[in-house]
């Protein structure tokens, strides 16, 4: 092994300091990114003002029913989308948007507010929202479990169908 030139020692020390600083910066940025993505998005401040009227609560109920219908349709349609390039990612993108719309509805209709003359109606809407979210969590768990346990079978079916389509198109 060759001996190191003692005149270059300060440069080597400087390069080690730069190296460790770059590594620590990368680790710090990675940790910050993971922590930020794990933390739930901040909710907007509650609007102070009058509580929703009876007519507004009927609109809220109609919106909640539409969200429930959309979730049911999406869950059943997932079986037809299994051949898509990444059905799990498509479900997760849709699910995050759907959850955001449910949260927006809860904020707009002030479902968690327990005062006022329509408190009982808002309480029932909140209970319906909670039941809908519970069902959504079950759907999401089943989709994720299926992707983990049967994802390779799903990919094999998609590849086999693609090869079959290719062969059938060649024989025409």
JSON list of C-alpha atoms in Angstrom, two decimals:
[
{"chain": "A", "resi": 1, "resn": "UNK", "atom": "CA", "xyz": [0.00, 0.00, 0.00]},
{"chain": "A", "resi": 2, "resn": "UNK", "atom": "CA", "xyz": [1.29, 3.39, -0.91]},
{"chain": "A", "resi": 3, "resn": "UNK", "atom": "CA", "xyz": [1.73, 6.04, 1.73]},
{"chain": "A", "resi": 4, "resn": "UNK", "atom": "CA", "xyz": [-0.45, 9.09, 1.57]},
{"chain": "A", "resi": 5, "resn": "UNK", "atom": "CA", "xyz": [1.06, 12.46, 0.95]},
{"chain": "A", "resi": 6, "resn": "UNK", "atom": "CA", "xyz": [0.81, 14.43, 4.23]},
{"chain": "A", "resi": 7, "resn": "UNK", "atom": "CA", "xyz": [0.39, 17.69, 2.30]},
{"chain": "A", "resi": 8, "resn": "UNK", "atom": "CA", "xyz": [-3.03, 16.49, 1.03]},
{"chain": "A", "resi": 9, "resn": "UNK", "atom": "CA", "xyz": [-4.36, 15.65, 4.48]},
{"chain": "A", "resi": 10, "resn": "UNK", "atom": "CA", "xyz": [-6.41, 18.89, 4.86]},
{"chain": "A", "resi": 11, "resn": "UNK", "atom": "CA", "xyz": [-8.06, 18.23, 1.48]},
{"chain": "A", "resi": 12, "resn": "UNK", "atom": "CA", "xyz": [-8.91, 14.66, 2.43]},
{"chain": "A", "resi": 13, "resn": "UNK", "atom": "CA", "xyz": [-10.39, 15.86, 5.73]},
{"chain": "A", "resi": 14, "resn": "UNK", "atom": "CA", "xyz": [-12.43, 18.48, 3.88]},
{"chain": "A", "resi": 15, "resn": "UNK", "atom": "CA", "xyz": [-13.74, 15.89, 1.45]},
{"chain": "A", "resi": 16, "resn": "UNK", "atom": "CA", "xyz": [-14.77, 13.60, 4.33]},
{"chain": "A", "resi": 17, "resn": "UNK", "atom": "CA", "xyz": [-16.65, 16.47, 5.95]},
{"chain": "A", "resi": 18, "resn": "UNK", "atom": "CA", "xyz": [-18.39, 17.26, 2.62]},
{"chain": "A", "resi": 19, "resn": "UNK", "atom": "CA", "xyz": [-19.22, 13.57, 2.15]},
{"chain": "A", "resi": 20, "resn": "UNK", "atom": "CA", "xyz": [-20.78, 13.18, 5.62]},
{"chain": "A", "resi": 21, "resn": "UNK", "atom": "CA", "xyz": [-22.65, 16.48, 5.25]},
{"chain": "A", "resi": 22, "resn": "UNK", "atom": "CA", "xyz": [-24.15, 15.26, 1.95]},
{"chain": "A", "resi": 23, "resn": "UNK", "atom": "CA", "xyz": [-25.13, 11.93, 3.52]},
{"chain": "A", "resi": 24, "resn": "UNK", "atom": "CA", "xyz": [-26.70, 13.62, 6.54]},
{"chain": "A", "resi": 25, "resn": "UNK", "atom": "CA", "xyz": [-28.56, 16.05, 4.29]},
{"chain": "A", "resi": 26, "resn": "UNK", "atom": "CA", "xyz": [-29.93, 13.17, 2.23]},
{"chain": "A", "resi": 27, "resn": "UNK", "atom": "CA", "xyz": [-31.01, 11.23, 5.31]},
{"chain": "A", "resi": 28, "resn": "UNK", "atom": "CA", "xyz": [-32.60, 14.37, 6.76]},
{"chain": "A", "resi": 29, "resn": "UNK", "atom": "CA", "xyz": [-34.54, 15.10, 3.56]},
{"chain": "A", "resi": 30, "resn": "UNK", "atom": "CA", "xyz": [-35.69, 11.48, 3.36]},
{"chain": "A", "resi": 31, "resn": "UNK", "atom": "CA", "xyz": [-36.85, 11.49, 6.99]},
{"chain": "A", "resi": 32, "resn": "UNK", "atom": "CA", "xyz": [-38.66, 14.81, 6.53]},
{"chain": "A", "resi": 33, "resn": "UNK", "atom": "CA", "xyz": [-40.39, 13.51, 3.39]},
{"chain": "A", "resi": 34, "resn": "UNK", "atom": "CA", "xyz": [-41.56, 10.31, 5.07]},
{"chain": "A", "resi": 35, "resn": "UNK", "atom": "CA", "xyz": [-42.77, 12.17, 8.16]},
{"chain": "A", "resi": 36, "resn": "UNK", "atom": "CA", "xyz": [-44.68, 14.68, 6.04]},
{"chain": "A", "resi": 37, "resn": "UNK", "atom": "CA", "xyz": [-46.37, 11.99, 3.96]},
{"chain": "A", "resi": 38, "resn": "UNK", "atom": "CA", "xyz": [-47.37, 9.99, 7.05]},
{"chain": "A", "resi": 39, "resn": "UNK", "atom": "CA", "xyz": [-48.95, 12.99, 8.73]},
{"chain": "A", "resi": 40, "resn": "UNK", "atom": "CA", "xyz": [-52.55, 13.57, 7.70]},
{"chain": "A", "resi": 41, "resn": "UNK", "atom": "CA", "xyz": [-53.19, 16.64, 5.57]},
{"chain": "A", "resi": 42, "resn": "UNK", "atom": "CA", "xyz": [-54.20, 19.64, 7.59]},
{"chain": "A", "resi": 43, "resn": "UNK", "atom": "CA", "xyz": [-57.90, 20.34, 7.68]},
{"chain": "A", "resi": 44, "resn": "UNK", "atom": "CA", "xyz": [-59.13, 23.84, 6.94]},
{"chain": "A", "resi": 45, "resn": "UNK", "atom": "CA", "xyz": [-60.34, 25.91, 9.86]},
{"chain": "A", "resi": 46, "resn": "UNK", "atom": "CA", "xyz": [-63.99, 25.49, 10.73]},
{"chain": "A", "resi": 47, "resn": "UNK", "atom": "CA", "xyz": [-66.25, 28.11, 9.34]},
{"chain": "A", "resi": 48, "resn": "UNK", "atom": "CA", "xyz": [-67.84, 30.22, 12.02]},
{"chain": "A", "resi": 49, "resn": "UNK", "atom": "CA", "xyz": [-71.36, 31.20, 11.20]},
{"chain": "A", "resi": 50, "resn": "UNK", "atom": "CA", "xyz": [-74.86, 29.94, 10.97]},
{"chain": "A", "resi": 51, "resn": "UNK", "atom": "CA", "xyz": [-75.49, 26.23, 10.97]},
{"chain": "A", "resi": 52, "resn": "UNK", "atom": "CA", "xyz": [-76.92, 24.67, 7.82]},
{"chain": "A", "resi": 53, "resn": "UNK", "atom": "CA", "xyz": [-80.67, 25.00, 7.33]},
{"chain": "A", "resi": 54, "resn": "UNK", "atom": "CA", "xyz": [-83.08, 22.11, 6.84]},
{"chain": "A", "resi": 55, "resn": "UNK", "atom": "CA", "xyz": [-82.91, 22.60, 3.07]},
{"chain": "A", "resi": 56, "resn": "UNK", "atom": "CA", "xyz": [-79.11, 22.55, 3.21]},
{"chain": "A", "resi": 57, "resn": "UNK", "atom": "CA", "xyz": [-79.23, 19.35, 5.26]},
{"chain": "A", "resi": 58, "resn": "UNK", "atom": "CA", "xyz": [-81.44, 17.74, 2.59]},
{"chain": "A", "resi": 59, "resn": "UNK", "atom": "CA", "xyz": [-78.78, 18.66, 0.01]},
{"chain": "A", "resi": 60, "resn": "UNK", "atom": "CA", "xyz": [-76.13, 17.19, 2.31]},
{"chain": "A", "resi": 61, "resn": "UNK", "atom": "CA", "xyz": [-78.14, 13.97, 2.58]},
{"chain": "A", "resi": 62, "resn": "UNK", "atom": "CA", "xyz": [-78.46, 13.78, -1.22]},
{"chain": "A", "resi": 63, "resn": "UNK", "atom": "CA", "xyz": [-74.69, 14.33, -1.58]},
{"chain": "A", "resi": 64, "resn": "UNK", "atom": "CA", "xyz": [-73.97, 11.64, 1.00]},
{"chain": "A", "resi": 65, "resn": "UNK", "atom": "CA", "xyz": [-76.27, 9.23, -0.82]},
{"chain": "A", "resi": 66, "resn": "UNK", "atom": "CA", "xyz": [-74.45, 9.98, -4.09]},
{"chain": "A", "resi": 67, "resn": "UNK", "atom": "CA", "xyz": [-71.11, 9.26, -2.42]},
{"chain": "A", "resi": 68, "resn": "UNK", "atom": "CA", "xyz": [-72.48, 5.95, -1.10]},
{"chain": "A", "resi": 69, "resn": "UNK", "atom": "CA", "xyz": [-73.77, 5.04, -4.56]},
{"chain": "A", "resi": 70, "resn": "UNK", "atom": "CA", "xyz": [-70.44, 5.96, -6.17]},
{"chain": "A", "resi": 71, "resn": "UNK", "atom": "CA", "xyz": [-68.54, 3.81, -3.69]},
{"chain": "A", "resi": 72, "resn": "UNK", "atom": "CA", "xyz": [-70.79, 0.83, -4.38]},
{"chain": "A", "resi": 73, "resn": "UNK", "atom": "CA", "xyz": [-70.44, 1.24, -8.13]},
{"chain": "A", "resi": 74, "resn": "UNK", "atom": "CA", "xyz": [-66.68, 1.62, -7.88]},
{"chain": "A", "resi": 75, "resn": "UNK", "atom": "CA", "xyz": [-66.33, -1.47, -5.68]},
{"chain": "A", "resi": 76, "resn": "UNK", "atom": "CA", "xyz": [-68.34, -3.59, -8.13]},
{"chain": "A", "resi": 77, "resn": "UNK", "atom": "CA", "xyz": [-66.62, -2.11, -11.17]},
{"chain": "A", "resi": 78, "resn": "UNK", "atom": "CA", "xyz": [-63.22, -3.02, -9.77]},
{"chain": "A", "resi": 79, "resn": "UNK", "atom": "CA", "xyz": [-63.74, -6.60, -10.90]},
{"chain": "A", "resi": 80, "resn": "UNK", "atom": "CA", "xyz": [-63.98, -5.38, -14.49]},
{"chain": "A", "resi": 81, "resn": "UNK", "atom": "CA", "xyz": [-60.88, -3.21, -14.16]},
{"chain": "A", "resi": 82, "resn": "UNK", "atom": "CA", "xyz": [-58.57, -6.00, -12.99]},
{"chain": "A", "resi": 83, "resn": "UNK", "atom": "CA", "xyz": [-57.01, -6.22, -16.41]},
{"chain": "A", "resi": 84, "resn": "UNK", "atom": "CA", "xyz": [-55.88, -2.58, -16.30]},
{"chain": "A", "resi": 85, "resn": "UNK", "atom": "CA", "xyz": [-52.14, -1.91, -15.91]},
{"chain": "A", "resi": 86, "resn": "UNK", "atom": "CA", "xyz": [-52.36, -1.17, -12.17]},
{"chain": "A", "resi": 87, "resn": "UNK", "atom": "CA", "xyz": [-55.89, -1.55, -10.75]},
{"chain": "A", "resi": 88, "resn": "UNK", "atom": "CA", "xyz": [-54.68, -1.19, -7.15]},
{"chain": "A", "resi": 89, "resn": "UNK", "atom": "CA", "xyz": [-53.11, 2.20, -7.84]},
{"chain": "A", "resi": 90, "resn": "UNK", "atom": "CA", "xyz": [-56.26, 3.35, -9.64]},
{"chain": "A", "resi": 91, "resn": "UNK", "atom": "CA", "xyz": [-58.36, 2.27, -6.65]},
{"chain": "A", "resi": 92, "resn": "UNK", "atom": "CA", "xyz": [-56.06, 4.05, -4.19]},
{"chain": "A", "resi": 93, "resn": "UNK", "atom": "CA", "xyz": [-56.14, 7.30, -6.19]},
{"chain": "A", "resi": 94, "resn": "UNK", "atom": "CA", "xyz": [-59.92, 7.15, -6.40]},
{"chain": "A", "resi": 95, "resn": "UNK", "atom": "CA", "xyz": [-60.21, 6.25, -2.69]},
{"chain": "A", "resi": 96, "resn": "UNK", "atom": "CA", "xyz": [-58.14, 9.24, -1.55]},
{"chain": "A", "resi": 97, "resn": "UNK", "atom": "CA", "xyz": [-60.25, 11.61, -3.65]},
{"chain": "A", "resi": 98, "resn": "UNK", "atom": "CA", "xyz": [-63.46, 10.03, -2.40]},
{"chain": "A", "resi": 99, "resn": "UNK", "atom": "CA", "xyz": [-62.35, 10.31, 1.24]},
{"chain": "A", "resi": 100, "resn": "UNK", "atom": "CA", "xyz": [-61.47, 13.96, 0.65]},
{"chain": "A", "resi": 101, "resn": "UNK", "atom": "CA", "xyz": [-64.96, 14.61, -0.76]},
{"chain": "A", "resi": 102, "resn": "UNK", "atom": "CA", "xyz": [-66.55, 12.94, 2.28]},
{"chain": "A", "resi": 103, "resn": "UNK", "atom": "CA", "xyz": [-64.45, 15.15, 4.57]},
{"chain": "A", "resi": 104, "resn": "UNK", "atom": "CA", "xyz": [-65.45, 18.23, 2.55]},
{"chain": "A", "resi": 105, "resn": "UNK", "atom": "CA", "xyz": [-69.11, 17.24, 2.89]},
{"chain": "A", "resi": 106, "resn": "UNK", "atom": "CA", "xyz": [-68.72, 16.81, 6.65]},
{"chain": "A", "resi": 107, "resn": "UNK", "atom": "CA", "xyz": [-67.10, 20.25, 6.93]},
{"chain": "A", "resi": 108, "resn": "UNK", "atom": "CA", "xyz": [-69.62, 21.95, 4.64]},
{"chain": "A", "resi": 109, "resn": "UNK", "atom": "CA", "xyz": [-72.61, 20.41, 6.43]},
{"chain": "A", "resi": 110, "resn": "UNK", "atom": "CA", "xyz": [-70.94, 20.68, 9.86]},
{"chain": "A", "resi": 111, "resn": "UNK", "atom": "CA", "xyz": [-71.89, 17.13, 10.70]},
{"chain": "A", "resi": 112, "resn": "UNK", "atom": "CA", "xyz": [-69.81, 17.05, 13.89]},
{"chain": "A", "resi": 113, "resn": "UNK", "atom": "CA", "xyz": [-71.54, 20.13, 15.34]},
{"chain": "A", "resi": 114, "resn": "UNK", "atom": "CA", "xyz": [-73.84, 19.01, 18.17]},
{"chain": "A", "resi": 115, "resn": "UNK", "atom": "CA", "xyz": [-75.76, 22.21, 18.84]},
{"chain": "A", "resi": 116, "resn": "UNK", "atom": "CA", "xyz": [-78.65, 24.00, 17.22]},
{"chain": "A", "resi": 117, "resn": "UNK", "atom": "CA", "xyz": [-82.17, 23.02, 16.35]},
{"chain": "A", "resi": 118, "resn": "UNK", "atom": "CA", "xyz": [-81.11, 20.49, 13.69]},
{"chain": "A", "resi": 119, "resn": "UNK", "atom": "CA", "xyz": [-78.54, 18.73, 15.87]},
{"chain": "A", "resi": 120, "resn": "UNK", "atom": "CA", "xyz": [-80.43, 15.43, 15.70]},
{"chain": "A", "resi": 121, "resn": "UNK", "atom": "CA", "xyz": [-80.53, 15.53, 11.88]},
{"chain": "A", "resi": 122, "resn": "UNK", "atom": "CA", "xyz": [-76.81, 16.38, 11.68]},
{"chain": "A", "resi": 123, "resn": "UNK", "atom": "CA", "xyz": [-76.13, 13.57, 14.17]},
{"chain": "A", "resi": 124, "resn": "UNK", "atom": "CA", "xyz": [-77.94, 11.07, 11.96]},
{"chain": "A", "resi": 125, "resn": "UNK", "atom": "CA", "xyz": [-76.05, 12.34, 8.91]},
{"chain": "A", "resi": 126, "resn": "UNK", "atom": "CA", "xyz": [-72.80, 11.97, 10.86]},
{"chain": "A", "resi": 127, "resn": "UNK", "atom": "CA", "xyz": [-73.74, 8.40, 11.81]},
{"chain": "A", "resi": 128, "resn": "UNK", "atom": "CA", "xyz": [-74.48, 7.61, 8.16]},
{"chain": "A", "resi": 129, "resn": "UNK", "atom": "CA", "xyz": [-71.13, 9.14, 7.16]},
{"chain": "A", "resi": 130, "resn": "UNK", "atom": "CA", "xyz": [-69.33, 7.07, 9.79]},
{"chain": "A", "resi": 131, "resn": "UNK", "atom": "CA", "xyz": [-71.03, 3.87, 8.57]},
{"chain": "A", "resi": 132, "resn": "UNK", "atom": "CA", "xyz": [-70.09, 4.74, 4.98]},
{"chain": "A", "resi": 133, "resn": "UNK", "atom": "CA", "xyz": [-66.46, 5.34, 6.00]},
{"chain": "A", "resi": 134, "resn": "UNK", "atom": "CA", "xyz": [-66.41, 2.03, 7.90]},
{"chain": "A", "resi": 135, "resn": "UNK", "atom": "CA", "xyz": [-67.59, 0.23, 4.77]},
{"chain": "A", "resi": 136, "resn": "UNK", "atom": "CA", "xyz": [-64.96, 2.10, 2.75]},
{"chain": "A", "resi": 137, "resn": "UNK", "atom": "CA", "xyz": [-62.21, 0.94, 5.11]},
{"chain": "A", "resi": 138, "resn": "UNK", "atom": "CA", "xyz": [-63.37, -2.67, 4.66]},
{"chain": "A", "resi": 139, "resn": "UNK", "atom": "CA", "xyz": [-63.38, -2.30, 0.86]},
{"chain": "A", "resi": 140, "resn": "UNK", "atom": "CA", "xyz": [-59.90, -0.77, 0.92]},
{"chain": "A", "resi": 141, "resn": "UNK", "atom": "CA", "xyz": [-58.59, -3.55, 3.18]},
{"chain": "A", "resi": 142, "resn": "UNK", "atom": "CA", "xyz": [-60.03, -6.22, 0.89]},
{"chain": "A", "resi": 143, "resn": "UNK", "atom": "CA", "xyz": [-58.57, -4.59, -2.23]},
{"chain": "A", "resi": 144, "resn": "UNK", "atom": "CA", "xyz": [-55.14, -4.30, -0.63]},
{"chain": "A", "resi": 145, "resn": "UNK", "atom": "CA", "xyz": [-55.24, -7.86, 0.72]},
{"chain": "A", "resi": 146, "resn": "UNK", "atom": "CA", "xyz": [-56.28, -9.20, -2.69]},
{"chain": "A", "resi": 147, "resn": "UNK", "atom": "CA", "xyz": [-53.45, -7.29, -4.36]},
{"chain": "A", "resi": 148, "resn": "UNK", "atom": "CA", "xyz": [-50.92, -8.67, -1.89]},
{"chain": "A", "resi": 149, "resn": "UNK", "atom": "CA", "xyz": [-52.11, -12.27, -1.93]},
{"chain": "A", "resi": 150, "resn": "UNK", "atom": "CA", "xyz": [-53.36, -12.71, -5.50]},
{"chain": "A", "resi": 151, "resn": "UNK", "atom": "CA", "xyz": [-51.54, -9.98, -7.41]},
{"chain": "A", "resi": 152, "resn": "UNK", "atom": "CA", "xyz": [-49.33, -12.45, -9.28]},
{"chain": "A", "resi": 153, "resn": "UNK", "atom": "CA", "xyz": [-52.36, -14.44, -10.44]},
{"chain": "A", "resi": 154, "resn": "UNK", "atom": "CA", "xyz": [-54.02, -11.24, -11.60]},
{"chain": "A", "resi": 155, "resn": "UNK", "atom": "CA", "xyz": [-50.93, -10.27, -13.56]},
{"chain": "A", "resi": 156, "resn": "UNK", "atom": "CA", "xyz": [-50.74, -13.74, -15.11]},
{"chain": "A", "resi": 157, "resn": "UNK", "atom": "CA", "xyz": [-54.37, -13.52, -16.26]},
{"chain": "A", "resi": 158, "resn": "UNK", "atom": "CA", "xyz": [-53.78, -10.07, -17.77]},
{"chain": "A", "resi": 159, "resn": "UNK", "atom": "CA", "xyz": [-50.67, -11.30, -19.61]},
{"chain": "A", "resi": 160, "resn": "UNK", "atom": "CA", "xyz": [-52.42, -14.43, -20.85]},
{"chain": "A", "resi": 161, "resn": "UNK", "atom": "CA", "xyz": [-55.33, -12.41, -22.19]},
{"chain": "A", "resi": 162, "resn": "UNK", "atom": "CA", "xyz": [-52.96, -9.98, -23.89]},
{"chain": "A", "resi": 163, "resn": "UNK", "atom": "CA", "xyz": [-51.11, -12.86, -25.58]},
{"chain": "A", "resi": 164, "resn": "UNK", "atom": "CA", "xyz": [-54.40, -14.44, -26.62]},
{"chain": "A", "resi": 165, "resn": "UNK", "atom": "CA", "xyz": [-55.58, -11.14, -28.14]},
{"chain": "A", "resi": 166, "resn": "UNK", "atom": "CA", "xyz": [-52.31, -10.84, -30.01]},
{"chain": "A", "resi": 167, "resn": "UNK", "atom": "CA", "xyz": [-52.57, -14.34, -31.45]},
{"chain": "A", "resi": 168, "resn": "UNK", "atom": "CA", "xyz": [-56.21, -13.92, -32.42]},
{"chain": "A", "resi": 169, "resn": "UNK", "atom": "CA", "xyz": [-55.45, -10.64, -34.17]},
{"chain": "A", "resi": 170, "resn": "UNK", "atom": "CA", "xyz": [-52.62, -12.32, -36.13]},
{"chain": "A", "resi": 171, "resn": "UNK", "atom": "CA", "xyz": [-54.89, -15.10, -37.40]},
{"chain": "A", "resi": 172, "resn": "UNK", "atom": "CA", "xyz": [-57.35, -12.75, -39.09]}
]
